Coordinates of C-alpha atoms and ligand atoms in Angstrom, one line a residue:
V1 CA 165.9 57.1 -23.4
I2 CA 166.0 55.7 -26.9
V3 CA 163.6 52.9 -28.0
F4 CA 165.0 50.3 -30.4
S5 CA 162.4 48.2 -32.1
D6 CA 162.1 45.2 -34.3
L7 CA 159.3 45.4 -36.9
D8 CA 157.9 42.0 -38.2
G9 CA 156.0 40.4 -35.3
T10 CA 156.8 43.2 -32.9
L11 CA 155.8 46.7 -34.0
L12 CA 154.0 45.2 -37.1
D13 CA 151.6 42.4 -36.8
H14 CA 153.1 39.0 -37.9
Y15 CA 150.3 38.3 -40.3
S16 CA 149.0 41.6 -41.5
Y17 CA 152.0 43.9 -41.0
D18 CA 149.6 46.5 -39.4
F19 CA 150.8 48.7 -36.7
S20 CA 147.6 50.7 -35.8
P21 CA 147.4 49.5 -32.3
A22 CA 150.7 51.3 -31.6
K23 CA 149.9 54.5 -33.3
S24 CA 148.9 56.6 -30.3
T25 CA 152.0 55.3 -28.4
L26 CA 154.2 56.4 -31.3
A27 CA 152.6 59.9 -31.2
A28 CA 153.0 60.0 -27.3
L29 CA 156.8 59.1 -27.7
R30 CA 157.2 61.8 -30.3
A31 CA 155.6 64.4 -28.1
I32 CA 158.1 63.7 -25.3
N33 CA 161.0 63.5 -27.8
V34 CA 162.0 60.0 -27.2
P35 CA 163.6 58.5 -30.5
V36 CA 162.2 55.3 -31.8
V37 CA 164.8 53.6 -33.9
L38 CA 163.6 50.8 -36.1
N39 CA 166.0 47.8 -35.8
T40 CA 165.0 45.2 -38.3
S41 CA 166.0 42.5 -40.8
K42 CA 164.4 44.6 -43.6
T43 CA 166.2 46.5 -46.3
L44 CA 166.6 50.2 -46.5
A45 CA 164.1 50.5 -49.3
E46 CA 161.4 48.7 -47.1
V47 CA 162.2 50.7 -43.9
I48 CA 162.0 54.1 -45.6
D49 CA 158.4 53.4 -46.4
I50 CA 157.5 52.1 -43.0
A51 CA 159.3 54.9 -41.2
A52 CA 157.4 57.4 -43.3
E53 CA 154.1 55.9 -42.3
M54 CA 155.1 55.9 -38.7
Q55 CA 156.3 59.4 -38.9
L56 CA 159.8 58.5 -37.8
N57 CA 162.5 60.6 -39.3
G58 CA 165.6 59.6 -37.2
P59 CA 168.2 56.9 -37.6
M60 CA 167.3 53.4 -38.5
I61 CA 169.2 50.1 -38.3
V62 CA 168.7 47.8 -41.4
E63 CA 169.4 44.1 -42.3
N64 CA 170.1 42.8 -38.9
G65 CA 172.6 45.4 -37.8
A66 CA 174.4 45.6 -41.1
A67 CA 174.1 49.3 -41.3
I68 CA 172.7 52.5 -39.8
Y69 CA 171.2 55.0 -42.0
L70 CA 170.5 58.6 -40.8
P71 CA 168.3 61.0 -42.9
E72 CA 170.3 64.0 -44.0
S73 CA 167.3 66.0 -42.9
D74 CA 167.7 65.0 -39.3
S75 CA 169.0 68.1 -37.5
Q76 CA 169.3 66.6 -34.1
V77 CA 171.9 63.9 -34.9
P78 CA 175.2 64.8 -36.7
P79 CA 175.9 62.8 -40.0
L80 CA 177.5 59.4 -39.9
A81 CA 180.8 58.4 -41.5
E82 CA 179.8 57.9 -45.0
S83 CA 177.9 60.9 -46.5
D84 CA 175.5 61.3 -49.4
V85 CA 174.1 57.8 -49.8
R86 CA 170.7 58.5 -51.5
G87 CA 169.7 61.3 -48.9
F88 CA 171.3 59.4 -46.0
S89 CA 174.6 59.3 -44.1
R90 CA 175.5 55.7 -43.3
Q91 CA 177.7 53.6 -40.9
T92 CA 178.2 50.1 -42.1
F93 CA 179.3 47.0 -40.1
T94 CA 179.7 44.3 -42.7
K95 CA 180.7 43.4 -46.3
P96 CA 178.2 44.0 -49.2
H97 CA 175.6 41.7 -50.4
A98 CA 177.6 40.2 -53.3
Y99 CA 180.1 38.7 -50.8
W100 CA 177.5 36.8 -48.7
S101 CA 175.4 35.8 -51.7
S102 CA 178.4 34.1 -53.5
L103 CA 179.2 32.3 -50.3
L104 CA 175.8 30.7 -50.8
T105 CA 176.1 29.8 -54.5
E106 CA 179.6 28.4 -53.8
A107 CA 178.4 26.1 -50.9
P108 CA 178.9 22.5 -51.4
E109 CA 176.5 20.5 -53.7
E110 CA 175.0 18.6 -50.7
F111 CA 173.6 21.8 -49.2
Q112 CA 172.2 23.3 -52.4
P113 CA 168.8 21.3 -52.3
L114 CA 168.4 22.3 -48.7
F115 CA 167.8 26.0 -49.2
T116 CA 166.4 28.6 -51.5
S117 CA 167.8 32.0 -51.4
F118 CA 166.0 35.3 -51.9
T119 CA 167.7 35.6 -55.2
E120 CA 166.5 32.2 -56.3
L121 CA 163.0 32.9 -55.0
G122 CA 162.5 36.0 -57.0
I123 CA 159.8 38.6 -56.4
E124 CA 157.0 36.0 -57.0
G125 CA 158.6 33.5 -54.5
I126 CA 159.1 36.2 -51.9
K127 CA 155.4 37.3 -52.3
Q128 CA 154.2 33.8 -51.9
R129 CA 156.4 33.2 -48.7
T130 CA 155.6 36.5 -47.0
G131 CA 152.3 37.9 -48.3
L132 CA 154.0 41.1 -49.2
S133 CA 152.6 43.1 -52.3
T134 CA 154.7 43.1 -55.5
E135 CA 156.1 46.6 -54.6
Q136 CA 156.9 45.5 -51.0
A137 CA 158.5 42.3 -52.2
S138 CA 160.7 43.9 -54.7
K139 CA 162.0 46.3 -51.9
A140 CA 162.6 43.3 -49.7
A141 CA 164.6 41.7 -52.6
S142 CA 166.8 44.8 -52.7
R143 CA 169.4 43.5 -50.3
E144 CA 172.5 45.6 -49.7
F145 CA 174.2 43.3 -47.2
G146 CA 172.9 39.8 -46.2
E147 CA 170.9 37.2 -48.1
P148 CA 167.8 35.6 -46.6
V149 CA 167.2 31.9 -47.4
V150 CA 164.4 29.5 -47.0
W151 CA 165.5 26.4 -45.1
H152 CA 164.1 23.0 -46.3
G153 CA 166.4 20.6 -44.4
N154 CA 166.2 19.1 -41.0
D155 CA 167.8 20.4 -37.8
T156 CA 171.0 18.4 -37.9
Q157 CA 171.6 19.6 -41.6
K158 CA 170.8 23.1 -40.5
Q159 CA 173.5 23.0 -37.7
A160 CA 176.0 21.6 -40.3
F161 CA 175.1 24.3 -42.8
M162 CA 175.4 27.1 -40.1
A163 CA 178.7 25.8 -39.0
Y164 CA 179.9 25.8 -42.7
L165 CA 178.9 29.4 -42.9
R166 CA 180.4 30.4 -39.6
E167 CA 183.7 29.0 -40.6
R168 CA 183.7 31.4 -43.5
G169 CA 183.0 34.6 -41.4
A170 CA 179.2 34.6 -41.7
A171 CA 177.0 34.8 -38.5
P172 CA 173.6 33.3 -39.8
I173 CA 170.6 34.2 -37.8
E174 CA 167.0 33.1 -37.9
G175 CA 164.2 35.6 -38.4
G176 CA 160.5 34.8 -38.3
R177 CA 160.4 33.0 -41.7
F178 CA 164.0 33.0 -43.0
M179 CA 167.6 32.4 -42.1
H180 CA 169.6 35.5 -42.8
V181 CA 173.2 35.1 -44.0
C182 CA 175.4 38.0 -43.3
G183 CA 178.6 38.9 -41.5
E184 CA 179.4 39.4 -37.8
C185 CA 177.0 42.2 -37.3
S186 CA 174.0 42.2 -35.1
K187 CA 171.1 44.2 -33.9
G188 CA 172.7 44.4 -30.5
D189 CA 176.1 45.8 -31.8
A190 CA 174.5 48.4 -33.9
M191 CA 172.3 49.4 -31.1
L192 CA 175.1 49.9 -28.7
W193 CA 177.2 51.8 -31.4
L194 CA 174.3 54.2 -31.9
C195 CA 173.7 54.6 -28.2
D196 CA 177.3 55.6 -27.8
Y197 CA 177.0 58.0 -30.7
Y198 CA 173.9 59.7 -29.3
A199 CA 175.7 60.0 -25.8
K200 CA 178.6 61.7 -27.4
Q201 CA 177.1 63.6 -30.2
V202 CA 173.6 64.6 -28.9
Y203 CA 173.3 64.2 -25.1
N204 CA 176.6 65.8 -23.9
N205 CA 178.1 62.5 -22.7
N206 CA 175.1 61.6 -20.6
K207 CA 174.5 57.8 -20.7
V208 CA 171.6 56.8 -22.9
T209 CA 169.1 54.4 -21.5
S210 CA 168.0 51.8 -24.1
I211 CA 164.7 49.9 -24.4
A212 CA 164.8 47.1 -27.0
L213 CA 161.6 45.4 -28.2
G214 CA 161.6 42.2 -30.2
D215 CA 159.8 38.9 -30.7
G216 CA 162.4 36.6 -32.4
N217 CA 165.8 34.9 -32.1
N218 CA 167.3 37.6 -34.3
D219 CA 166.3 40.1 -31.6
V220 CA 168.3 38.2 -28.9
P221 CA 171.5 40.2 -29.4
M222 CA 169.8 43.5 -28.7
L223 CA 167.5 42.1 -26.0
E224 CA 170.6 40.8 -24.1
V225 CA 172.4 44.1 -24.0
A226 CA 169.7 46.8 -23.7
D227 CA 169.0 48.4 -20.4
Y228 CA 165.4 47.1 -20.7
A229 CA 164.4 44.0 -22.8
V230 CA 160.9 43.7 -23.9
R231 CA 159.8 40.3 -25.5
V232 CA 156.8 41.0 -27.5
K233 CA 154.5 37.9 -27.6
S234 CA 154.4 36.1 -31.0
P235 CA 151.3 34.2 -32.3
V236 CA 153.7 31.6 -34.0
H237 CA 156.6 30.9 -31.7
A238 CA 157.7 31.0 -28.0
P239 CA 159.5 34.1 -26.7
P240 CA 163.3 34.0 -27.2
T241 CA 165.4 32.7 -24.4
L242 CA 167.6 35.3 -22.7
Q243 CA 170.6 34.8 -20.4
R244 CA 170.4 38.2 -18.8
D245 CA 169.2 39.0 -15.3
G246 CA 166.4 41.5 -14.6
N247 CA 164.6 44.1 -16.5
I248 CA 162.9 41.6 -18.8
I249 CA 159.3 42.4 -19.7
T250 CA 157.2 39.8 -21.6
T251 CA 154.0 41.2 -23.0
E252 CA 150.6 39.6 -22.7
Q253 CA 149.4 40.8 -26.0
A254 CA 151.0 39.9 -29.3
G255 CA 152.6 42.4 -31.8
P256 CA 151.9 46.1 -31.8
A257 CA 149.3 45.9 -29.0
G258 CA 152.0 44.3 -26.7
W259 CA 154.6 46.9 -28.0
A260 CA 152.2 49.7 -27.0
Q261 CA 151.4 48.2 -23.6
A262 CA 155.0 47.7 -22.6
L263 CA 156.2 51.2 -23.6
T264 CA 153.2 52.8 -21.9
S265 CA 154.0 51.0 -18.7
L266 CA 157.8 51.8 -19.0
I267 CA 158.0 55.5 -19.9
L268 CA 154.8 57.2 -20.7
P269 CA 153.4 59.3 -17.8
N270 CA 149.9 58.2 -16.8
Ligands
LIG301 C1 162.3 38.9 -43.9 O1 162.5 39.2 -42.5 C2 161.9 38.5 -41.5 C3 162.2 39.1 -40.2 O2 161.9 38.4 -39.1 C4 162.0 37.0 -41.5 O3 163.1 36.5 -41.6 O4 160.9 36.4 -41.4 C5 163.1 39.9 -44.7 O5 163.3 39.5 -45.9 C6 162.4 41.2 -44.8 O6 163.2 42.1 -45.7 C7 161.0 41.1 -45.3 O7 160.3 42.2 -45.2 C8 160.3 40.1 -44.3 C9 158.9 39.8 -44.7 O8 158.2 38.9 -43.9 O9 161.0 38.8 -44.2
LIG302 MG1 160.4 39.9 -35.6
LIG303 MG1 168.9 25.6 -53.3

């Protein structure tokens, strides 16, 4: 079994970014050697800190499936294709940040007043929008792949903007607060890639059972294709709509408390 988890609104409280209600469950999963792979919109710089606090030292999926990073210190999982990237090996699934951010600066005049990119927001703007500290906000700003934007327009305008981006190879996806503009990567594709890698490289060709947990629309791609989908309740929006049949759990509690509750009932011995 491998657990794939979103952060904001899922393993981290939507408002406070606290994960203490999930601490004992994280420890219990560690004790039975079940990997917990963070699968998030956040950047590598942000995830490094959070993984350390959670005592997770395995692979992590960053920026909505844009890349997988594996610490070189992980002795269980063999290194990924690209080696020696600041202490990690890496597998990437999309073009770099400069490509997607110039797509935004070059977008037609009519769209420009309708959005503000992370680059335009700057550290102060990111802090205001997210409640992150200066240090955390500057780590959130260090995008390597996609570019988050704040959307100011209406829904019709949003559909037109997203269609414009899609025609140019982007696959925009909405997180809890921002629209993320990146290539055709997803949390689901990266998750399946990593399951396959574990099966071949770590588990002697035995199939991996995946459990995905998320609260938002950007989690749908992984919730659709995981063996078990856990929709963690959000205090701010309805649970994402899924097309799949079966093995869907919707938690009663929000955020990390719901996370812990679902994993306790799914895999931990009572
Ligand atoms: C952004 O991600 C969240 C994910 O749902 C969002 O779109 O609301 C990212 O910029 C991430 O890097 C940042 O940490 C987070 C902070 O709320 O916002
Ligand atoms: Mg989320
Ligand atoms: Mg603008």
